[in-house]
CSV table of C-alpha atoms and ligand atoms in Angstrom, one decimal:
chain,number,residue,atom,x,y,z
A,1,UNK,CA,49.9,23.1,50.3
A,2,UNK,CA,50.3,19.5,51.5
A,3,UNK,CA,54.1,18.1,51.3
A,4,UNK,CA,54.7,14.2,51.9
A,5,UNK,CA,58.1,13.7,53.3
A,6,UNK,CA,59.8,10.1,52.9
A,7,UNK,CA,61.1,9.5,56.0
A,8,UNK,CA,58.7,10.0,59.4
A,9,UNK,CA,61.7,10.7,61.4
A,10,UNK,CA,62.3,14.0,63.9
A,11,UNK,CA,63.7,15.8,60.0
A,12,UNK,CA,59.6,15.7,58.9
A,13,UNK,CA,58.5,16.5,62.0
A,14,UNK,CA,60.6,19.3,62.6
A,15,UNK,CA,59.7,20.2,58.5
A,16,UNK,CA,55.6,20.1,60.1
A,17,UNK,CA,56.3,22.1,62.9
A,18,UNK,CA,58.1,24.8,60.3
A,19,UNK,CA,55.0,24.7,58.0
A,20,UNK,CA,52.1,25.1,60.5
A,21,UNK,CA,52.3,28.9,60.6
A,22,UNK,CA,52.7,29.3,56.5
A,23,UNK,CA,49.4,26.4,56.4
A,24,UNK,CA,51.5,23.8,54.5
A,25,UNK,CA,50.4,20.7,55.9
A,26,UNK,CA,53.1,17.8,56.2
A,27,UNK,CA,52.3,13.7,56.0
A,28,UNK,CA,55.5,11.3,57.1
A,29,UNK,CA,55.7,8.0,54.9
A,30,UNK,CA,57.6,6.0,57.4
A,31,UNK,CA,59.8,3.9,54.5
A,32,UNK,CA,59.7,0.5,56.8
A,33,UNK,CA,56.3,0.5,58.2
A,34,UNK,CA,55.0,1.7,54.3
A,35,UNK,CA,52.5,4.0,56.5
A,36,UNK,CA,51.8,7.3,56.0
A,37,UNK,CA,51.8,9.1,60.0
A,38,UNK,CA,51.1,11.8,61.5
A,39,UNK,CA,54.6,13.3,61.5
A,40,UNK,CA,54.2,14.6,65.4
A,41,UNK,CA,51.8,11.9,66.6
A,42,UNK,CA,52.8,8.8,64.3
A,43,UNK,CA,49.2,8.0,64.2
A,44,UNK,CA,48.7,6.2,60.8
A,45,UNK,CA,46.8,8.6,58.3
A,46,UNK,CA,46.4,6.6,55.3
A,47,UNK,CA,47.8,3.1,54.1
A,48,UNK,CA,50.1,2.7,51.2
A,49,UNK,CA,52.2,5.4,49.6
A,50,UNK,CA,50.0,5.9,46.1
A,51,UNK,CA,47.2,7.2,48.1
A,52,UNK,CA,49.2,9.7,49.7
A,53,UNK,CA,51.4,10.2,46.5
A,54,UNK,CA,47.6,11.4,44.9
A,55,UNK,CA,46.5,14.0,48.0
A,56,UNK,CA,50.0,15.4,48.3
A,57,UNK,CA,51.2,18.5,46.3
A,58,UNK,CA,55.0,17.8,46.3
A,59,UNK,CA,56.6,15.2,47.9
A,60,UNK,CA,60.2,15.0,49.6
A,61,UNK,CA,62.6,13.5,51.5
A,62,UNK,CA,63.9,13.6,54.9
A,63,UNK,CA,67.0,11.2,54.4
A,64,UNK,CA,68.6,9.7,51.5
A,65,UNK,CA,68.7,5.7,52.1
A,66,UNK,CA,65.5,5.1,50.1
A,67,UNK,CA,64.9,2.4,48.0
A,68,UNK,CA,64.9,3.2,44.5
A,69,UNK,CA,61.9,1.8,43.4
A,70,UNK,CA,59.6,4.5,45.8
A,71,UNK,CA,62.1,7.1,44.9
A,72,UNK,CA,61.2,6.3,40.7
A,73,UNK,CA,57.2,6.0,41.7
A,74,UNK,CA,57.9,9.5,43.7
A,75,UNK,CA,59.7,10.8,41.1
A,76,UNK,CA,57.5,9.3,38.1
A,77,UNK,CA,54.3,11.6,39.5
A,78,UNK,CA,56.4,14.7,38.7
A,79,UNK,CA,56.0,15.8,42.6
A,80,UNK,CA,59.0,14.8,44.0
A,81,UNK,CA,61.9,17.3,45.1
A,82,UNK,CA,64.8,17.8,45.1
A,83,UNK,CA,65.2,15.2,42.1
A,84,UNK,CA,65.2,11.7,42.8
A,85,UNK,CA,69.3,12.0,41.2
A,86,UNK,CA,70.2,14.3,44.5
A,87,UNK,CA,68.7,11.6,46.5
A,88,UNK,CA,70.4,8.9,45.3
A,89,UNK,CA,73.9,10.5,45.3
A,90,UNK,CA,73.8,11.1,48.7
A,91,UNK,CA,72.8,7.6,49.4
A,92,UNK,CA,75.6,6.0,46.9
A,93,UNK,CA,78.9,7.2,47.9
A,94,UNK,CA,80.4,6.2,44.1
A,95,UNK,CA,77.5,8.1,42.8
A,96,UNK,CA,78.5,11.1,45.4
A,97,UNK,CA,81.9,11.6,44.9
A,98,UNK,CA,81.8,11.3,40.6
A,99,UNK,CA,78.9,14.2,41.4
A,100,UNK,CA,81.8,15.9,43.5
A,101,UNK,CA,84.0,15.6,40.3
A,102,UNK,CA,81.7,16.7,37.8
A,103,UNK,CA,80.8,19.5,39.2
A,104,UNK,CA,84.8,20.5,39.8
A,105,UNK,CA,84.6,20.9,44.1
A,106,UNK,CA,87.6,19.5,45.8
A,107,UNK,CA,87.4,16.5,47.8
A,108,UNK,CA,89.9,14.3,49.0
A,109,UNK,CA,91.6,11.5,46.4
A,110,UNK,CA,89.9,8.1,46.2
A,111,UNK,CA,89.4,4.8,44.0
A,112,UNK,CA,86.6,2.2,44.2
A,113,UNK,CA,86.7,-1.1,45.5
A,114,UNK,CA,85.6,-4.3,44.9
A,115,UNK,CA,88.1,-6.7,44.0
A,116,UNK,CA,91.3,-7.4,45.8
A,117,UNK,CA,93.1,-6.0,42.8
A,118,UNK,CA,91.5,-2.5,43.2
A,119,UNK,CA,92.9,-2.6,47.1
A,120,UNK,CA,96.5,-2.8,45.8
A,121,UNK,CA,95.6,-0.1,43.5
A,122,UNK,CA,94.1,2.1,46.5
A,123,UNK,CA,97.0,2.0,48.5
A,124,UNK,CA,98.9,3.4,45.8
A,125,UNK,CA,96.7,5.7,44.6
A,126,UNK,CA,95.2,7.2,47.6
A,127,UNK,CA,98.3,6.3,50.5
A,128,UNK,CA,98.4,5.6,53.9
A,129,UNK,CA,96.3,6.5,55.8
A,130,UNK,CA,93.8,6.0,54.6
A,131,UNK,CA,89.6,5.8,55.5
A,132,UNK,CA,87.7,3.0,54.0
A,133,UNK,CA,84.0,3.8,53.4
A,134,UNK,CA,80.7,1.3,52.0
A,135,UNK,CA,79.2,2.8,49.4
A,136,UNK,CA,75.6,2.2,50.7
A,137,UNK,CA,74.2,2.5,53.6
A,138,UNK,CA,76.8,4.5,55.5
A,139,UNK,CA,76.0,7.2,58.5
A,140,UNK,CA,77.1,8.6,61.8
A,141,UNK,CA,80.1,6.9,61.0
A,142,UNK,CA,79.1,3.6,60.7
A,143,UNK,CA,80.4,1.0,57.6
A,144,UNK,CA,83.8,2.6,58.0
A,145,UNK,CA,87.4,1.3,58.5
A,146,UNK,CA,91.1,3.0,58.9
A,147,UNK,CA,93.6,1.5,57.6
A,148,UNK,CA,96.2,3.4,59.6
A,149,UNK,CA,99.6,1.5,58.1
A,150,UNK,CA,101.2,-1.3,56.4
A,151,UNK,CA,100.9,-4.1,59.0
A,152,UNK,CA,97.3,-3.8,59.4
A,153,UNK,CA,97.0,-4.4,55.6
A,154,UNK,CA,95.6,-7.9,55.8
A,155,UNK,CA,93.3,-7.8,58.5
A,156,UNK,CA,91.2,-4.9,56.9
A,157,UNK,CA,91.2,-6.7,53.7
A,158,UNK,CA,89.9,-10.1,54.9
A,159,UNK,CA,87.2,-7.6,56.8
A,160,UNK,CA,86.3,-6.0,53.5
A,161,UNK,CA,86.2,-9.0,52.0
A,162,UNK,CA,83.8,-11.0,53.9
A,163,UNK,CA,81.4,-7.7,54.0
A,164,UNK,CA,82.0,-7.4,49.9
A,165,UNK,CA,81.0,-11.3,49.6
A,166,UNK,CA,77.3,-10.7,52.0
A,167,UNK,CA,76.6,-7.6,50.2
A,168,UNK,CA,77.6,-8.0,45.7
A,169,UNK,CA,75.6,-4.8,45.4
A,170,UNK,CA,78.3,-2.8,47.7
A,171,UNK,CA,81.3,-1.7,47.2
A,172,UNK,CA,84.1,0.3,49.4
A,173,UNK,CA,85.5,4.2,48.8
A,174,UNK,CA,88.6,4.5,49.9
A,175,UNK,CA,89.5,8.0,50.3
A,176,UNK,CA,93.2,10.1,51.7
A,177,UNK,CA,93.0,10.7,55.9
A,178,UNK,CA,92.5,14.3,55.3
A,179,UNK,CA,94.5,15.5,58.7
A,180,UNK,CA,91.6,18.1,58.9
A,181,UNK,CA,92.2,21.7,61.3
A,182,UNK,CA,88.4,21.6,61.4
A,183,UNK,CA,84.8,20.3,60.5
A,184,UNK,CA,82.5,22.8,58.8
A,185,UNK,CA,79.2,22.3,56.9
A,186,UNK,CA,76.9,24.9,54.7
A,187,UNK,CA,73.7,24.7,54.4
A,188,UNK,CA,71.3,26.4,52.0
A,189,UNK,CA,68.2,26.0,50.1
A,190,UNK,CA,67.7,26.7,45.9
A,191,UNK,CA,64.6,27.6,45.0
A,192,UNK,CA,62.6,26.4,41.6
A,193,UNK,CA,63.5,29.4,40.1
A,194,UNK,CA,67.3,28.9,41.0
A,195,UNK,CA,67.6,31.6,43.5
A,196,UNK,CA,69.6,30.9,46.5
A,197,UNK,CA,69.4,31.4,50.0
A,198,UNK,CA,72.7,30.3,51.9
A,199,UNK,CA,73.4,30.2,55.6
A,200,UNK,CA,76.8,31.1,57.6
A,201,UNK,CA,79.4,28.2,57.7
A,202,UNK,CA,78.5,26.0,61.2
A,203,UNK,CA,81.3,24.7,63.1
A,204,UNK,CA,80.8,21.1,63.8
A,205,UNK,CA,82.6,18.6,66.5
A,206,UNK,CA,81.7,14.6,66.3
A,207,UNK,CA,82.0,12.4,68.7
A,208,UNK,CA,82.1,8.7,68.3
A,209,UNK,CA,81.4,9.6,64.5
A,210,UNK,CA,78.3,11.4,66.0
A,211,UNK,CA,77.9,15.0,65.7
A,212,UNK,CA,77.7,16.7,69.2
A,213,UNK,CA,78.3,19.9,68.6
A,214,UNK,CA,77.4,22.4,65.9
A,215,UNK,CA,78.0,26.1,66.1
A,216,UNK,CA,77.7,29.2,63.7
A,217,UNK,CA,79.1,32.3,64.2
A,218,UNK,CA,80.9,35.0,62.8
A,219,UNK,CA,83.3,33.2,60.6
A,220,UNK,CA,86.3,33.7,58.2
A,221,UNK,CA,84.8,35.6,55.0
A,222,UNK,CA,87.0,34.3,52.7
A,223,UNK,CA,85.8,30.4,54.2
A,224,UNK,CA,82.3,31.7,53.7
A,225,UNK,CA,82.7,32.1,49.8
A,226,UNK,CA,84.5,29.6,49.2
A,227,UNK,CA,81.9,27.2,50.7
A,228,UNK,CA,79.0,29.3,48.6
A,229,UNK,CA,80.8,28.9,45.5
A,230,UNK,CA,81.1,25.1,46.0
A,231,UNK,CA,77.3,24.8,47.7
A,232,UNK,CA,76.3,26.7,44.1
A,233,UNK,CA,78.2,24.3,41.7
A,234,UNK,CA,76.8,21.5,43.6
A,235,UNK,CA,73.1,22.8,43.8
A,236,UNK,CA,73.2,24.0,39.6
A,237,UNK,CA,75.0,20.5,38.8
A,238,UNK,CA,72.1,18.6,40.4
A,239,UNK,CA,69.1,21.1,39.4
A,240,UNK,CA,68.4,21.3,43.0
A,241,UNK,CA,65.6,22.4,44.7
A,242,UNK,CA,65.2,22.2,48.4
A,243,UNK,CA,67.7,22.9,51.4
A,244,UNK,CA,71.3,21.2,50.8
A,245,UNK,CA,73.8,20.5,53.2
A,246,UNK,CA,77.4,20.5,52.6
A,247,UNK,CA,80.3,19.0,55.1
A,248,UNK,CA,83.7,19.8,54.6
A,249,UNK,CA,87.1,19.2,55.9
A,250,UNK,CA,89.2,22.9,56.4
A,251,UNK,CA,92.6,22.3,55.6
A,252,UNK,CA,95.0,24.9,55.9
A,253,UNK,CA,92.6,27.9,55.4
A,254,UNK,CA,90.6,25.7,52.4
A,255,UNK,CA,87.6,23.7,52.6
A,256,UNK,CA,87.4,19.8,50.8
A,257,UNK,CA,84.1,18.4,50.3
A,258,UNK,CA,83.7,15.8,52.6
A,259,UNK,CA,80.0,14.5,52.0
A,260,UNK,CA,76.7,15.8,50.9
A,261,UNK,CA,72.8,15.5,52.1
A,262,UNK,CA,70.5,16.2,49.9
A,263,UNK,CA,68.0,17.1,52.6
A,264,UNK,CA,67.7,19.4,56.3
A,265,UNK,CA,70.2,18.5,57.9
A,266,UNK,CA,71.6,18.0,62.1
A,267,UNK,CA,74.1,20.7,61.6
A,268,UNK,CA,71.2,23.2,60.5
A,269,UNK,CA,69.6,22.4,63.7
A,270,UNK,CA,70.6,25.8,65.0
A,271,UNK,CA,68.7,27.8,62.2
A,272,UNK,CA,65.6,27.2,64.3
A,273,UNK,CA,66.8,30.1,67.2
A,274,UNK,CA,69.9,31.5,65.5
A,275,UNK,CA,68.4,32.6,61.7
A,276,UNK,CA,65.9,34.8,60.0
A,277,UNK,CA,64.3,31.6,59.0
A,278,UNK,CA,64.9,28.5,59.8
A,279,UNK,CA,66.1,25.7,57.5
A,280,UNK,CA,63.2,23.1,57.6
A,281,UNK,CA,60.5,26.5,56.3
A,282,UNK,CA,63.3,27.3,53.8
A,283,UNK,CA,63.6,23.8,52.8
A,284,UNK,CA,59.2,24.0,52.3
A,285,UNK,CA,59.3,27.2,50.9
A,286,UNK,CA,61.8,26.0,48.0
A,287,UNK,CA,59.9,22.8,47.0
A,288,UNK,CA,56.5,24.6,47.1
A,289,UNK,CA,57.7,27.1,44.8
A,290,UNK,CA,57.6,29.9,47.3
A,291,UNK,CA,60.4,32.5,48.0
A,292,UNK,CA,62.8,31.9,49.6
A,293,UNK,CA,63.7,33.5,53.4
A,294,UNK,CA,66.5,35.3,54.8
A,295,UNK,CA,69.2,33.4,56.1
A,296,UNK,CA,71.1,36.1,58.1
A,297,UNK,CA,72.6,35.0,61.5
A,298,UNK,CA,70.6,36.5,64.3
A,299,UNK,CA,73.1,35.7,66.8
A,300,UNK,CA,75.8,33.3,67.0
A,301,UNK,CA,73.8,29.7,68.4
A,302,UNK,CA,75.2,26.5,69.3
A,303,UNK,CA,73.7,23.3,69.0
A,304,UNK,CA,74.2,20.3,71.2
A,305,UNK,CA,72.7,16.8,70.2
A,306,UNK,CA,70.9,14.8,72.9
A,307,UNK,CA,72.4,10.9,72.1
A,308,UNK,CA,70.5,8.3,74.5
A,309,UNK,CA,69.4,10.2,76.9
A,310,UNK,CA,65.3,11.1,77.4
A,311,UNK,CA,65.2,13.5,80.3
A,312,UNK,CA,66.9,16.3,80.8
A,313,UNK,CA,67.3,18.1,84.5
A,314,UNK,CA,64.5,20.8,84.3
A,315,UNK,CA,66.4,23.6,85.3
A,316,UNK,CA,67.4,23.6,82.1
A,317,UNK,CA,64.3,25.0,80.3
A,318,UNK,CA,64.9,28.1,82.8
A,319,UNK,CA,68.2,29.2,81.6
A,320,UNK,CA,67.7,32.4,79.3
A,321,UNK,CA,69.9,31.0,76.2
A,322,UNK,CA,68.5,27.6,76.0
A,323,UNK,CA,65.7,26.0,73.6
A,324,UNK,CA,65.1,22.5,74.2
A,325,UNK,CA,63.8,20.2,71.1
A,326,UNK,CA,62.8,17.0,71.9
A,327,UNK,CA,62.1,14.4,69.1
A,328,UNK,CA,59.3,12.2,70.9
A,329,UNK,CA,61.3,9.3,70.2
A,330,UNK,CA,61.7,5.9,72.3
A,331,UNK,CA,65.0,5.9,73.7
A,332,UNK,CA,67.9,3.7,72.6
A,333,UNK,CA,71.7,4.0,73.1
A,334,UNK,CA,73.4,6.7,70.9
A,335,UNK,CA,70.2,7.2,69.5
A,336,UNK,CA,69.5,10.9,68.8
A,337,UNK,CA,66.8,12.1,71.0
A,338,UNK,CA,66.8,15.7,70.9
A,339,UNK,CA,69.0,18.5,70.7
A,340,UNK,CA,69.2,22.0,72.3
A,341,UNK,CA,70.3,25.3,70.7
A,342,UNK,CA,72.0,28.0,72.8
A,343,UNK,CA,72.0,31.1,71.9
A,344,UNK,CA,74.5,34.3,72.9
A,345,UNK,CA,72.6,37.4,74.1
A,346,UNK,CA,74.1,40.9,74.5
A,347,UNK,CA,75.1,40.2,78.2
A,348,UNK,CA,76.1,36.9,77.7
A,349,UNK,CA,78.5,35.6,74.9
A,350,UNK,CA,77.7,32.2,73.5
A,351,UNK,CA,80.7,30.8,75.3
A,352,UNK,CA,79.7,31.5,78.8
A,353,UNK,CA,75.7,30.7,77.6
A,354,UNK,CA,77.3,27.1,76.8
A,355,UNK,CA,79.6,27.0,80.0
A,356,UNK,CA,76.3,27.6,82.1
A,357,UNK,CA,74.1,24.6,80.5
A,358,UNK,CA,77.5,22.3,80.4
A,359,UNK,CA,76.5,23.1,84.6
A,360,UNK,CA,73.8,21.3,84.3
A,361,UNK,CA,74.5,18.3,82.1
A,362,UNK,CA,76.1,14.9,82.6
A,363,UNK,CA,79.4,15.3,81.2
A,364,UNK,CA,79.7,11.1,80.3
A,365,UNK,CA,76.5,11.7,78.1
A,366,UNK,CA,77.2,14.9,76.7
A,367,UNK,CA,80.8,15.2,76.1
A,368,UNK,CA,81.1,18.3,74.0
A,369,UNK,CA,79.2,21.3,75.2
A,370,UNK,CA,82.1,23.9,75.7
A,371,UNK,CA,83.9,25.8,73.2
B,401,LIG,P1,77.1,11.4,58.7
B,401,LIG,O1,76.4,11.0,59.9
B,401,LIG,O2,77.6,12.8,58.8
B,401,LIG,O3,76.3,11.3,57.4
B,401,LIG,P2,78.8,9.4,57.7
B,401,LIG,O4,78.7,8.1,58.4
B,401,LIG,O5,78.2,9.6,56.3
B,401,LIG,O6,78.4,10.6,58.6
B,401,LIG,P3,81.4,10.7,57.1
B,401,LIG,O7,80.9,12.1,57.3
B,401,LIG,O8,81.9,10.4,55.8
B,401,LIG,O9,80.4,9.6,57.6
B,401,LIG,O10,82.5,10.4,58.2
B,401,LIG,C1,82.3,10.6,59.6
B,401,LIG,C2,83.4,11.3,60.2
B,401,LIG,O11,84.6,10.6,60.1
B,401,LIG,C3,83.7,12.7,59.6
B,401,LIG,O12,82.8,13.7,60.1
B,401,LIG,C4,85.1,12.9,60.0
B,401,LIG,O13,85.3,13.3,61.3
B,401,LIG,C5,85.7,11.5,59.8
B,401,LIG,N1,86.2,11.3,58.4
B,401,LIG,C6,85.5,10.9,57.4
B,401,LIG,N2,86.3,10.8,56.3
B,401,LIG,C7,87.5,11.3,56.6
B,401,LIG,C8,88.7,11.5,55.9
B,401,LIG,N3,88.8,11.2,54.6
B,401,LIG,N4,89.8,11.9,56.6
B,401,LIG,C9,89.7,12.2,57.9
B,401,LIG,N5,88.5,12.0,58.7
B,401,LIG,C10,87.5,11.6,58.0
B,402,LIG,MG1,76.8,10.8,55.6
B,403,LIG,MG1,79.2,13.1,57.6
């Protein structure tokens, strides 16, 4: 099988690596060169997307800001999966949080804006505080403002303002502060015959609006179902096929939808050392039409991003727990590089297997390695 992924990021590279051993055979169109790459090498393959659209089988995607005219030509040659409807709601955050609605999963209050008028009406709505959000465009935290009280009113207005004026085809979410105990996500893939194949709930811990640190182990049951039940209504609403990742906010012992990816995604990076089968092979096996894999926890693994940083100290790649993945990319600040799963082994729990690479890490670049 040969998949095209839109996106030639470290998501389709991590997806080639995945489907080596099961001979599927993945091509990267990299959205702003309009190449299609090597996704390991980035050595240009073929030029222009129809070509590639012809030799491919099915064709994905590896993140959801995709302009809508290669998403319809994707979606027009009856190859493309999930649907070219999942994409765009993860992209659009009006279009996200009416699919959040219609498919009845809780998510924190919110009203649209675009006029001053619809400000006044957010503040009643949805209260103070209250987190401001553009509907396109936004990740790792970025296109976001807090409107924390009263007083700061104005000032976050005239800054919406001047960024509704550049950019008509925007507008702003506002959305309740949800004064969250934790940050959770579910993953799990759907297959084309509408089996499912979910993982355990991950842990996750931003910093700077980056995620740092994921982690997935034994967790509350009750949590666990709730999340499937929600990750189910979401994957049947959208006729989904491919690996889905939900975040949440827990709330006193119940989970509100935060935001969806219609895609693999960072907090599933652990899958790789800490499940049956990892999510990028589950996430190929569902849009090939194969079976899906187990998603049982094989131990409890943590994941640490690498942000900014291309070197590591070697040591490192001789601790026992540790599984270093870099990306191959240049560096940049905050830019994710890498990441490294640890994993806990019967004479070493995963908090001490994290405690003993935090040893060997730079504590101003990684901030959040201990639990
Ligand atoms: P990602 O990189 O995960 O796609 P994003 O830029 O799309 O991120 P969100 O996930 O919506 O943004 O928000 C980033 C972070 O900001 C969240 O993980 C959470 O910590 C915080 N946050 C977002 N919305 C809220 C909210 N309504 N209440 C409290 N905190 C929030
Ligand atoms: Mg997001
Ligand atoms: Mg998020």
């Amino acid at each position: 099988m040969k998949v095209l992924v839109l996106g030639a990021g470290q998501l389709a590279r991590m997806m080639a690596l995945a489907g080596a051993p099961l001979n599927i055979e993945v091509l990267a169109y990299d959205v702003g060169t309009g190449h299609v790459v090597h996704p390991l090498t980035q050595q240009l393959m073929m030029k222009g997307l129809n070509t590639a659209i012809t030799y491919a089988h099915v064709i994905t995607a590896e993140f959801e800001h995709i302009p809508h005219d290669i998403l319809d030509l994707c979606a027009a040659s009856g190859k493309f999966r999930p649907t070219a409807e999942a994409i765009k709601a993860g992209g659009d955050r009006r279009l996200e949080k009416s699919l959040l609605d219609r498919a009845g999963v809780a998510n924190a209050t919110y009203h649209l804006i675009t006029t001053r008028d619809d400000f006044e009406q957010a503040i009643e709505k949805v209260g103070l505080p209250m987190v401001l959000k553009s509907a396109l465009g936004g990740y790792d935290g970025k296109g976001q403002w807090r409107l924390k009280s009263a007083d700061a009113k104005e000032a976050i207005w005239a800054e919406l303002e001047s960024f509704l004026q550049a950019a008509p085809e925007q507008a702003i979410v506002a959305e309740a502060f949800i004064p969250f105990d934790r940050e959770v996500s579910v993953i799990g893939a759907r297959g084309q015959d509408g089996s499912l194949a979910i993982y355990p709930l991950t842990e996750n811990t931003h910093s700077n609006g980056v995620l740092s640190l994921s982690v997935a182990q034994s967790d509350s049951q009750a949590l666990q179902a709730e999340a499937e039940a929600m990750f189910k209504a979401l994957a049947e609403t959208l006729d989904y096929v491919g690996v889905l990742a939900i975040e949440f906010f827990e709330v006193n012992g119940t989970l509100l939808v935060n935001e969806i990816a219609p895609r693999v995604h960072n907090s599933g990076h652990w899958t790789q050392q800490g499940a049956e089968t990892c999510q990028f092979e589950n996430h190929l096996r569902a849009v090939c039409g194969l079976p899906l894999g187990s998603t049982a926890l094989l131990r409890p693994t943590a994941m640490v991003n690498i942000l900014g940083e291309d070197t590591l100290d070697d040591a490192i790649l001789g601790l026992p727990h540790c599984h270093v993945h870099w990306y191959g990319k240049e560096k940049r600040p905050g830019r994710k590089m890498g990441h490294i799963n640890v994993c806990a082994s019967p004479k070493c729990d995963l908090k001490a297997a994290l405690d003993e690479l935090a040893a060997h890490l730079d504590p101003q670049a990684f901030p959040v390695v201990r639990i």
